[in-house]
Tab-separated table of C-alpha atoms in Angstrom:
chain	number	residue	atom	x	y	z
A	1	MET	CA	127.913	-157.288	-61.585
A	2	SER	CA	130.751	-159.124	-63.156
A	3	ASP	CA	133.346	-160.657	-60.892
A	4	GLN	CA	135.973	-159.734	-63.479
A	5	HIS	CA	138.375	-157.030	-62.441
A	6	TRP	CA	139.260	-154.222	-64.821
A	7	GLY	CA	141.986	-155.118	-67.260
A	8	VAL	CA	141.850	-158.884	-66.648
A	9	GLU	CA	141.089	-161.168	-69.682
A	10	PRO	CA	138.452	-163.917	-69.149
A	11	PRO	CA	139.744	-167.454	-69.293
A	12	GLU	CA	139.272	-169.381	-72.571
A	13	LYS	CA	136.296	-171.794	-72.685
A	14	SER	CA	136.783	-175.435	-73.340
A	15	GLU	CA	134.948	-177.341	-76.134
A	16	ALA	CA	132.749	-179.067	-73.539
A	17	ASP	CA	131.690	-175.738	-72.085
A	18	ALA	CA	130.842	-174.404	-75.548
A	19	ALA	CA	128.697	-177.487	-76.308
A	20	ASN	CA	126.872	-177.098	-73.012
A	21	GLU	CA	126.150	-173.446	-73.752
A	22	LYS	CA	124.797	-174.388	-77.213
A	23	ARG	CA	122.418	-176.916	-75.718
A	24	ALA	CA	121.304	-174.388	-73.158
A	25	ASP	CA	120.472	-171.901	-75.968
A	26	GLU	CA	118.212	-174.389	-77.903
A	27	PRO	CA	115.115	-174.068	-75.674
A	28	ALA	CA	115.353	-170.319	-75.936
A	29	ALA	CA	115.321	-170.570	-79.719
A	30	GLU	CA	112.281	-172.833	-79.619
A	31	SER	CA	110.479	-170.465	-77.267
A	32	THR	CA	110.900	-167.586	-79.731
A	33	GLY	CA	109.221	-169.608	-82.535
A	34	LYS	CA	112.204	-169.549	-84.869
A	35	VAL	CA	112.744	-172.574	-87.116
A	36	GLU	CA	116.175	-173.464	-88.268
A	37	ARG	CA	116.711	-173.715	-92.031
A	38	PRO	CA	117.731	-177.064	-93.497
A	39	THR	CA	121.459	-177.488	-93.542
A	40	THR	CA	121.922	-180.727	-95.467
A	41	GLN	CA	121.121	-181.932	-98.996
A	42	LYS	CA	119.030	-184.747	-97.558
A	43	GLU	CA	116.746	-182.310	-95.768
A	44	TRP	CA	116.349	-180.176	-98.893
A	45	ARG	CA	115.458	-183.211	-101.017
A	46	LEU	CA	112.872	-184.263	-98.442
A	47	ILE	CA	111.261	-180.824	-98.515
A	48	GLU	CA	111.261	-180.757	-102.322
A	49	LYS	CA	109.619	-184.163	-102.389
A	50	MET	CA	106.864	-183.052	-99.967
A	51	VAL	CA	106.166	-179.867	-101.951
A	52	GLY	CA	106.074	-181.856	-105.204
A	53	SER	CA	103.597	-184.336	-103.720
A	54	LEU	CA	101.305	-181.519	-102.566
A	55	HIS	CA	101.434	-179.940	-106.025
A	56	VAL	CA	100.544	-183.235	-107.712
A	57	GLU	CA	97.629	-183.784	-105.319
A	58	HIS	CA	96.364	-180.275	-105.970
A	59	ARG	CA	96.500	-180.759	-109.745
A	60	ARG	CA	94.763	-184.111	-109.437
A	61	ALA	CA	91.996	-182.608	-107.312
A	62	ARG	CA	91.475	-179.840	-109.880
A	63	ARG	CA	91.241	-182.354	-112.726
A	64	TRP	CA	88.668	-184.458	-110.909
A	65	GLY	CA	86.695	-181.330	-110.050
A	66	ILE	CA	86.606	-180.252	-113.689
A	67	PHE	CA	85.652	-183.791	-114.762
A	68	PHE	CA	82.697	-183.994	-112.369
A	69	LYS	CA	81.506	-180.512	-113.330
A	70	LEU	CA	81.583	-181.441	-117.028
A	71	LEU	CA	79.810	-184.705	-116.260
A	72	THR	CA	77.072	-182.864	-114.353
A	73	PHE	CA	76.532	-180.322	-117.130
A	74	THR	CA	76.503	-183.066	-119.770
A	75	TYR	CA	73.866	-184.961	-117.791
A	76	LEU	CA	71.704	-181.861	-117.390
A	77	PHE	CA	71.959	-180.946	-121.080
A	78	ALA	CA	71.127	-184.540	-122.059
A	79	LEU	CA	68.003	-184.465	-119.867
A	80	LEU	CA	67.013	-181.121	-121.343
A	81	ALA	CA	67.423	-182.474	-124.869
A	82	ILE	CA	65.330	-185.528	-124.041
A	83	PHE	CA	62.586	-183.346	-122.559
A	84	TRP	CA	62.681	-180.976	-125.516
A	85	PHE	CA	62.692	-183.504	-128.330
A	86	SER	CA	60.761	-186.362	-126.672
A	87	ASN	CA	57.574	-185.705	-128.674
A	88	ASP	CA	59.494	-185.428	-131.948
A	89	ILE	CA	60.813	-188.998	-131.883
A	90	ASP	CA	59.440	-191.208	-134.649
A	91	THR	CA	57.995	-194.128	-132.702
A	92	ASP	CA	57.688	-196.264	-135.812
A	93	ASN	CA	61.439	-196.043	-136.364
A	94	VAL	CA	62.213	-196.767	-132.732
A	95	VAL	CA	60.029	-199.907	-132.815
A	96	PRO	CA	60.801	-201.648	-136.126
A	97	HIS	CA	58.447	-204.583	-135.503
A	98	ALA	CA	54.727	-205.086	-135.999
A	99	HIS	CA	52.844	-203.821	-132.967
A	100	THR	CA	49.533	-202.585	-131.628
A	101	ALA	CA	49.344	-198.823	-131.131
A	102	LEU	CA	48.087	-197.599	-127.765
A	103	VAL	CA	46.481	-194.216	-127.089
A	104	GLU	CA	45.499	-193.258	-123.540
A	105	VAL	CA	42.323	-191.319	-122.716
A	106	LYS	CA	42.869	-190.591	-119.053
A	107	GLY	CA	41.149	-188.141	-116.729
A	108	PRO	CA	38.597	-185.432	-117.497
A	109	ILE	CA	38.070	-184.677	-121.162
A	110	ALA	CA	38.510	-180.928	-121.530
A	111	ASP	CA	40.449	-178.427	-123.593
A	112	ASP	CA	42.943	-177.627	-120.822
A	113	GLU	CA	43.384	-181.194	-119.563
A	114	GLU	CA	45.734	-183.986	-120.558
A	115	ALA	CA	42.828	-185.722	-122.314
A	116	SER	CA	42.043	-182.825	-124.626
A	117	ALA	CA	40.821	-183.350	-128.170
A	118	ASP	CA	44.056	-181.935	-129.594
A	119	ALA	CA	46.221	-184.347	-127.608
A	120	ILE	CA	44.094	-187.405	-128.376
A	121	ILE	CA	43.718	-186.582	-132.073
A	122	THR	CA	47.466	-185.981	-132.470
A	123	ALA	CA	48.199	-189.370	-130.922
A	124	LEU	CA	45.564	-191.097	-133.075
A	125	ARG	CA	47.013	-189.658	-136.271
A	126	ASP	CA	50.511	-190.804	-135.326
A	127	ALA	CA	49.200	-194.268	-134.486
A	128	PHE	CA	47.333	-194.653	-137.771
A	129	GLU	CA	50.167	-193.257	-139.877
A	130	ALA	CA	52.749	-195.638	-138.395
A	131	ASP	CA	53.485	-198.295	-141.026
A	132	ARG	CA	54.077	-201.089	-138.526
A	133	SER	CA	51.044	-200.513	-136.294
A	134	GLN	CA	48.474	-203.230	-136.950
A	135	ALA	CA	45.579	-201.670	-135.026
A	136	VAL	CA	44.844	-198.936	-132.485
A	137	ILE	CA	43.677	-199.397	-128.907
A	138	LEU	CA	42.054	-196.514	-127.062
A	139	ARG	CA	42.648	-197.308	-123.389
A	140	ILE	CA	40.026	-195.293	-121.548
A	141	ASN	CA	39.910	-194.365	-117.888
A	142	SER	CA	37.794	-191.234	-117.738
A	143	PRO	CA	34.535	-190.032	-116.151
A	144	GLY	CA	33.811	-187.937	-119.239
A	145	GLY	CA	33.823	-184.212	-119.788
A	146	SER	CA	33.165	-181.766	-122.577
A	147	PRO	CA	30.725	-182.995	-125.249
A	148	VAL	CA	32.480	-180.728	-127.744
A	149	GLN	CA	35.931	-182.254	-127.106
A	150	SER	CA	34.438	-185.760	-127.168
A	151	GLY	CA	32.658	-184.981	-130.441
A	152	TYR	CA	35.913	-183.822	-132.045
A	153	VAL	CA	37.619	-187.096	-131.157
A	154	TYR	CA	34.619	-189.179	-132.281
A	155	ASP	CA	34.580	-187.503	-135.709
A	156	GLU	CA	38.358	-187.875	-136.118
A	157	ILE	CA	38.224	-191.597	-135.360
A	158	LYS	CA	35.584	-192.055	-138.055
A	159	ARG	CA	37.674	-190.046	-140.541
A	160	LEU	CA	40.862	-192.005	-139.812
A	161	ARG	CA	39.021	-195.311	-140.148
A	162	THR	CA	37.975	-194.199	-143.645
A	163	LEU	CA	41.556	-193.262	-144.553
A	164	TYR	CA	43.030	-196.466	-143.096
A	165	PRO	CA	40.340	-199.142	-143.533
A	166	ALA	CA	42.770	-201.964	-142.722
A	167	LYS	CA	43.411	-200.659	-139.200
A	168	LYS	CA	40.701	-201.232	-136.649
A	169	VAL	CA	40.140	-199.237	-133.475
A	170	TYR	CA	39.414	-201.000	-130.196
A	171	ALA	CA	38.267	-199.149	-127.090
A	172	VAL	CA	39.290	-200.759	-123.801
A	173	ILE	CA	37.683	-199.334	-120.662
A	174	THR	CA	39.640	-199.862	-117.431
A	175	ASP	CA	38.146	-198.328	-114.262
A	176	ILE	CA	35.557	-196.069	-115.837
A	177	GLY	CA	34.375	-195.048	-119.286
A	178	ALA	CA	31.369	-192.838	-118.729
A	179	SER	CA	29.589	-189.935	-120.377
A	180	GLY	CA	31.975	-188.195	-122.813
A	181	ALA	CA	34.471	-191.053	-122.481
A	182	TYR	CA	31.850	-193.536	-123.670
A	183	TYR	CA	30.955	-191.054	-126.408
A	184	ILE	CA	34.524	-191.502	-127.728
A	185	ALA	CA	34.457	-195.272	-127.219
A	186	ALA	CA	31.308	-195.556	-129.342
A	187	ALA	CA	33.370	-194.583	-132.404
A	188	ALA	CA	35.564	-197.693	-132.050
A	189	ASP	CA	34.985	-200.896	-134.013
A	190	GLU	CA	34.694	-202.858	-130.773
A	191	ILE	CA	34.584	-201.994	-127.066
A	192	TYR	CA	35.999	-204.103	-124.248
A	193	ALA	CA	35.880	-203.604	-120.490
A	194	ASP	CA	36.606	-205.376	-117.251
A	195	LYS	CA	33.717	-207.109	-115.517
A	196	ALA	CA	33.840	-204.448	-112.761
A	197	SER	CA	34.390	-201.422	-115.000
A	198	LEU	CA	31.844	-198.606	-114.886
A	199	VAL	CA	30.339	-198.031	-118.323
A	200	GLY	CA	27.652	-195.805	-119.775
A	201	SER	CA	26.171	-192.646	-118.238
A	202	ILE	CA	24.722	-191.607	-121.587
A	203	GLY	CA	23.287	-188.295	-120.509
A	204	VAL	CA	23.995	-184.602	-120.021
A	205	ILE	CA	24.165	-182.695	-116.767
A	206	SER	CA	24.293	-179.070	-115.707
A	207	SER	CA	24.335	-178.238	-112.007
A	208	SER	CA	24.758	-175.222	-109.773
A	209	PHE	CA	23.546	-173.781	-106.471
A	210	GLY	CA	21.030	-171.108	-105.531
A	211	PHE	CA	21.866	-168.651	-102.752
A	212	VAL	CA	18.880	-166.312	-102.932
A	213	GLU	CA	17.402	-167.046	-99.490
A	214	LEU	CA	20.834	-167.232	-97.872
A	215	ILE	CA	21.896	-163.744	-98.940
A	216	ASP	CA	18.498	-162.422	-97.841
A	217	LYS	CA	18.995	-163.876	-94.367
A	218	ILE	CA	22.454	-162.402	-93.880
A	219	GLY	CA	21.441	-159.064	-95.339
A	220	VAL	CA	23.469	-159.076	-98.550
A	221	GLU	CA	22.229	-157.018	-101.476
A	222	ARG	CA	22.960	-158.465	-104.923
A	223	ARG	CA	23.967	-155.795	-107.454
A	224	THR	CA	24.263	-156.979	-111.080
A	225	LEU	CA	24.555	-154.658	-114.055
A	226	THR	CA	24.285	-156.191	-117.539
A	227	ALA	CA	24.032	-155.167	-121.164
A	228	GLY	CA	21.656	-157.729	-122.634
A	229	GLU	CA	18.597	-158.976	-120.741
A	230	ASN	CA	19.865	-162.574	-120.507
A	231	LYS	CA	23.503	-161.852	-119.670
A	232	ALA	CA	22.866	-162.830	-116.013
A	233	PHE	CA	21.262	-166.059	-117.204
A	234	LEU	CA	21.220	-168.719	-114.435
A	235	ASP	CA	22.834	-166.371	-111.916
A	236	PRO	CA	22.984	-168.402	-108.654
A	237	PHE	CA	22.320	-165.261	-106.574
A	238	SER	CA	19.093	-164.420	-108.388
A	239	PRO	CA	15.780	-166.338	-108.441
A	240	LEU	CA	15.528	-168.974	-111.209
A	241	ARG	CA	13.061	-167.799	-113.811
A	242	GLU	CA	10.836	-170.436	-115.385
A	243	GLU	CA	11.648	-169.288	-118.909
A	244	ASP	CA	15.385	-169.648	-118.127
A	245	ARG	CA	14.883	-173.163	-116.816
A	246	GLU	CA	12.879	-174.191	-119.875
A	247	PHE	CA	15.428	-172.735	-122.282
A	248	TRP	CA	18.385	-174.403	-120.562
A	249	GLN	CA	16.532	-177.723	-120.440
A	250	SER	CA	16.059	-177.507	-124.210
A	251	VAL	CA	19.830	-177.033	-124.610
A	252	LEU	CA	20.502	-180.109	-122.485
A	253	ASP	CA	17.909	-182.164	-124.370
A	254	THR	CA	19.434	-181.213	-127.713
A	255	THR	CA	22.927	-182.154	-126.541
A	256	HIS	CA	21.592	-185.416	-125.114
A	257	GLN	CA	19.931	-186.296	-128.382
A	258	GLN	CA	23.204	-185.667	-130.247
A	259	PHE	CA	24.942	-188.006	-127.815
A	260	ILE	CA	22.317	-190.732	-128.326
A	261	GLU	CA	22.521	-190.475	-132.120
A	262	GLN	CA	26.304	-190.855	-132.103
A	263	VAL	CA	26.147	-193.875	-129.800
A	264	LYS	CA	23.524	-195.512	-132.017
A	265	ARG	CA	25.603	-194.712	-135.086
A	266	GLY	CA	28.655	-196.338	-133.541
A	267	ARG	CA	27.020	-199.355	-131.882
A	268	GLY	CA	24.197	-200.030	-134.331
A	269	ASP	CA	22.207	-203.226	-133.830
A	270	ARG	CA	24.437	-204.376	-130.981
A	271	LEU	CA	22.485	-202.143	-128.578
A	272	LYS	CA	19.632	-203.852	-126.769
A	273	ASP	CA	16.193	-202.277	-126.764
A	274	ASP	CA	16.101	-201.063	-123.175
A	275	GLU	CA	14.321	-197.882	-122.110
A	276	LYS	CA	16.950	-197.223	-119.403
A	277	LEU	CA	19.856	-197.313	-121.833
A	278	PHE	CA	19.995	-193.546	-122.417
A	279	THR	CA	18.812	-192.312	-119.037
A	280	GLY	CA	22.281	-191.531	-117.703
A	281	LEU	CA	22.643	-194.717	-115.671
A	282	VAL	CA	26.047	-196.354	-115.339
A	283	TRP	CA	26.573	-200.131	-115.413
A	284	THR	CA	29.284	-202.640	-114.624
A	285	GLY	CA	31.180	-204.279	-117.465
A	286	GLU	CA	29.084	-207.445	-117.169
A	287	GLN	CA	25.817	-205.496	-117.302
A	288	ALA	CA	27.119	-203.376	-120.183
A	289	LEU	CA	27.898	-206.568	-122.119
A	290	GLU	CA	24.279	-207.733	-121.746
A	291	LEU	CA	23.000	-204.341	-122.906
A	292	GLY	CA	25.280	-204.278	-125.956
A	293	LEU	CA	27.304	-201.310	-124.714
A	294	VAL	CA	30.493	-203.400	-124.916
A	295	ASP	CA	31.501	-206.351	-127.078
A	296	GLY	CA	33.472	-208.377	-124.557
A	297	LEU	CA	35.399	-208.489	-121.307
A	298	GLY	CA	39.177	-208.115	-121.409
A	299	SER	CA	42.227	-205.901	-121.123
A	300	SER	CA	44.447	-204.057	-123.583
A	301	SER	CA	47.002	-206.873	-123.515
A	302	MET	CA	44.306	-209.443	-124.253
A	303	VAL	CA	42.965	-207.445	-127.195
A	304	ALA	CA	46.457	-206.938	-128.651
A	305	ARG	CA	47.407	-210.601	-128.206
A	306	ASP	CA	44.217	-212.491	-128.989
A	307	ILE	CA	42.269	-210.175	-131.301
A	308	VAL	CA	44.785	-207.992	-133.130
A	309	GLY	CA	47.497	-210.655	-133.193
A	310	ALA	CA	50.299	-208.156	-132.413
A	311	GLU	CA	51.073	-208.580	-128.719
A	312	LYS	CA	53.634	-205.755	-128.576
A	313	LEU	CA	51.980	-202.549	-127.322
A	314	VAL	CA	53.548	-199.230	-128.255
A	315	ASP	CA	52.305	-196.075	-126.526
A	316	TYR	CA	51.570	-193.201	-128.936
A	317	THR	CA	49.886	-191.021	-126.311
A	318	SER	CA	50.725	-187.367	-126.783
A	319	ARG	CA	51.935	-185.878	-123.508
A	320	PRO	CA	53.159	-182.342	-122.857
A	321	ARG	CA	56.920	-182.044	-122.541
A	322	PRO	CA	58.166	-181.248	-119.033
A	323	ILE	CA	59.560	-177.933	-120.239
A	324	ASP	CA	56.135	-177.066	-121.686
A	325	ARG	CA	54.485	-177.926	-118.384
A	326	ILE	CA	56.845	-175.627	-116.520
A	327	ILE	CA	56.285	-172.789	-118.989
A	328	LYS	CA	52.528	-173.330	-118.949
A	329	GLN	CA	52.364	-173.367	-115.168
A	330	PHE	CA	54.514	-170.259	-114.917
A	331	GLY	CA	52.417	-168.479	-117.551
A	332	ALA	CA	49.181	-169.513	-115.844
A	333	GLU	CA	50.371	-168.107	-112.529
A	334	VAL	CA	51.395	-164.824	-114.150
A	335	ALA	CA	48.090	-164.562	-116.047
A	336	ARG	CA	46.119	-165.390	-112.917
A	337	GLU	CA	47.859	-162.666	-110.960
A	338	LEU	CA	47.249	-160.159	-113.759
A	339	VAL	CA	43.552	-161.050	-113.912
A	340	LEU	CA	43.225	-160.662	-110.164
A	341	GLN	CA	44.938	-157.294	-110.246
A	342	ILE	CA	42.904	-156.024	-113.213
A	343	GLY	CA	39.663	-157.413	-111.792
A	344	ALA	CA	40.292	-155.774	-108.451
A	345	ARG	CA	40.804	-152.414	-110.159
A	346	THR	CA	37.972	-152.494	-112.710
A	347	GLY	CA	35.345	-154.487	-110.818
A	348	TYR	CA	33.813	-156.244	-113.874
A	349	SER	CA	34.384	-159.306	-116.065
A	350	LEU	CA	33.069	-160.997	-119.207
A	351	GLU	CA	31.824	-164.103	-117.401
């Protein structure tokens, strides 16, 4: 209760007492979380300056963000353009000096491989048509492959040599140039290899397995329905008939003889008279030189520098664009899944 009596006025407070009461009220204001508003021009200018600085920093951050986003998109679009148009660049215009054209034959030779006839022939045509290419080097590192694909390339080399008689073709074998790869090399004017390269394998092979006794042992019954008495020809789950073996051997012999004739046509009198030459054996570069399968030992750089006389090598190899590889791989996966689904439902195929 107040000590004041009714009707008595409280005494007036001095300035010191008022100041003390004000100081006593400050902690209470802080405890309630209230912030006093600025009261002077200096405080307002300070606040305006801080807000202005934050606004400038925000605008600067936005500008840099937009710049880096544009830079990223420009980089991606530039890469996409390079991937898309990389095969359309005129190499002869990019390299305005005399040079030796280089075409790679790398890996298995097959229609769906990098070393397909289409890819090699496209590169060869570009190399021959280039005004500043002095000669063409086929750099080969392949174990061989399809005789059909190899035959296409062989015939195209002979045709291009007729169209461009001033440009010679040199085959240079690196690690291996065997079977179908040597078939292609035989079309060149000269063949070179390293002393340790593997060269030759002039032959034809067809191999498979027979599982007749195995499926009998494990109690599996083979059920094959065909339209055409030879549609199950060389079925690995059926006994090998003698007439099938003889027929298939005649196919291999015919293909082998075609191979031999093309090698003789390309190499001519340089081949030594050796009965083992066409038996499918493979030789080192040194042995191949003695047999006349190659004309010398050396590399692509040596041939360009010392034989062609144009040391600069320019690669004309036709390679699939990255975007084409992605599309092809995606399409192959989709097609594979469709075949599996259809095969599982129908239970038959045309193989």
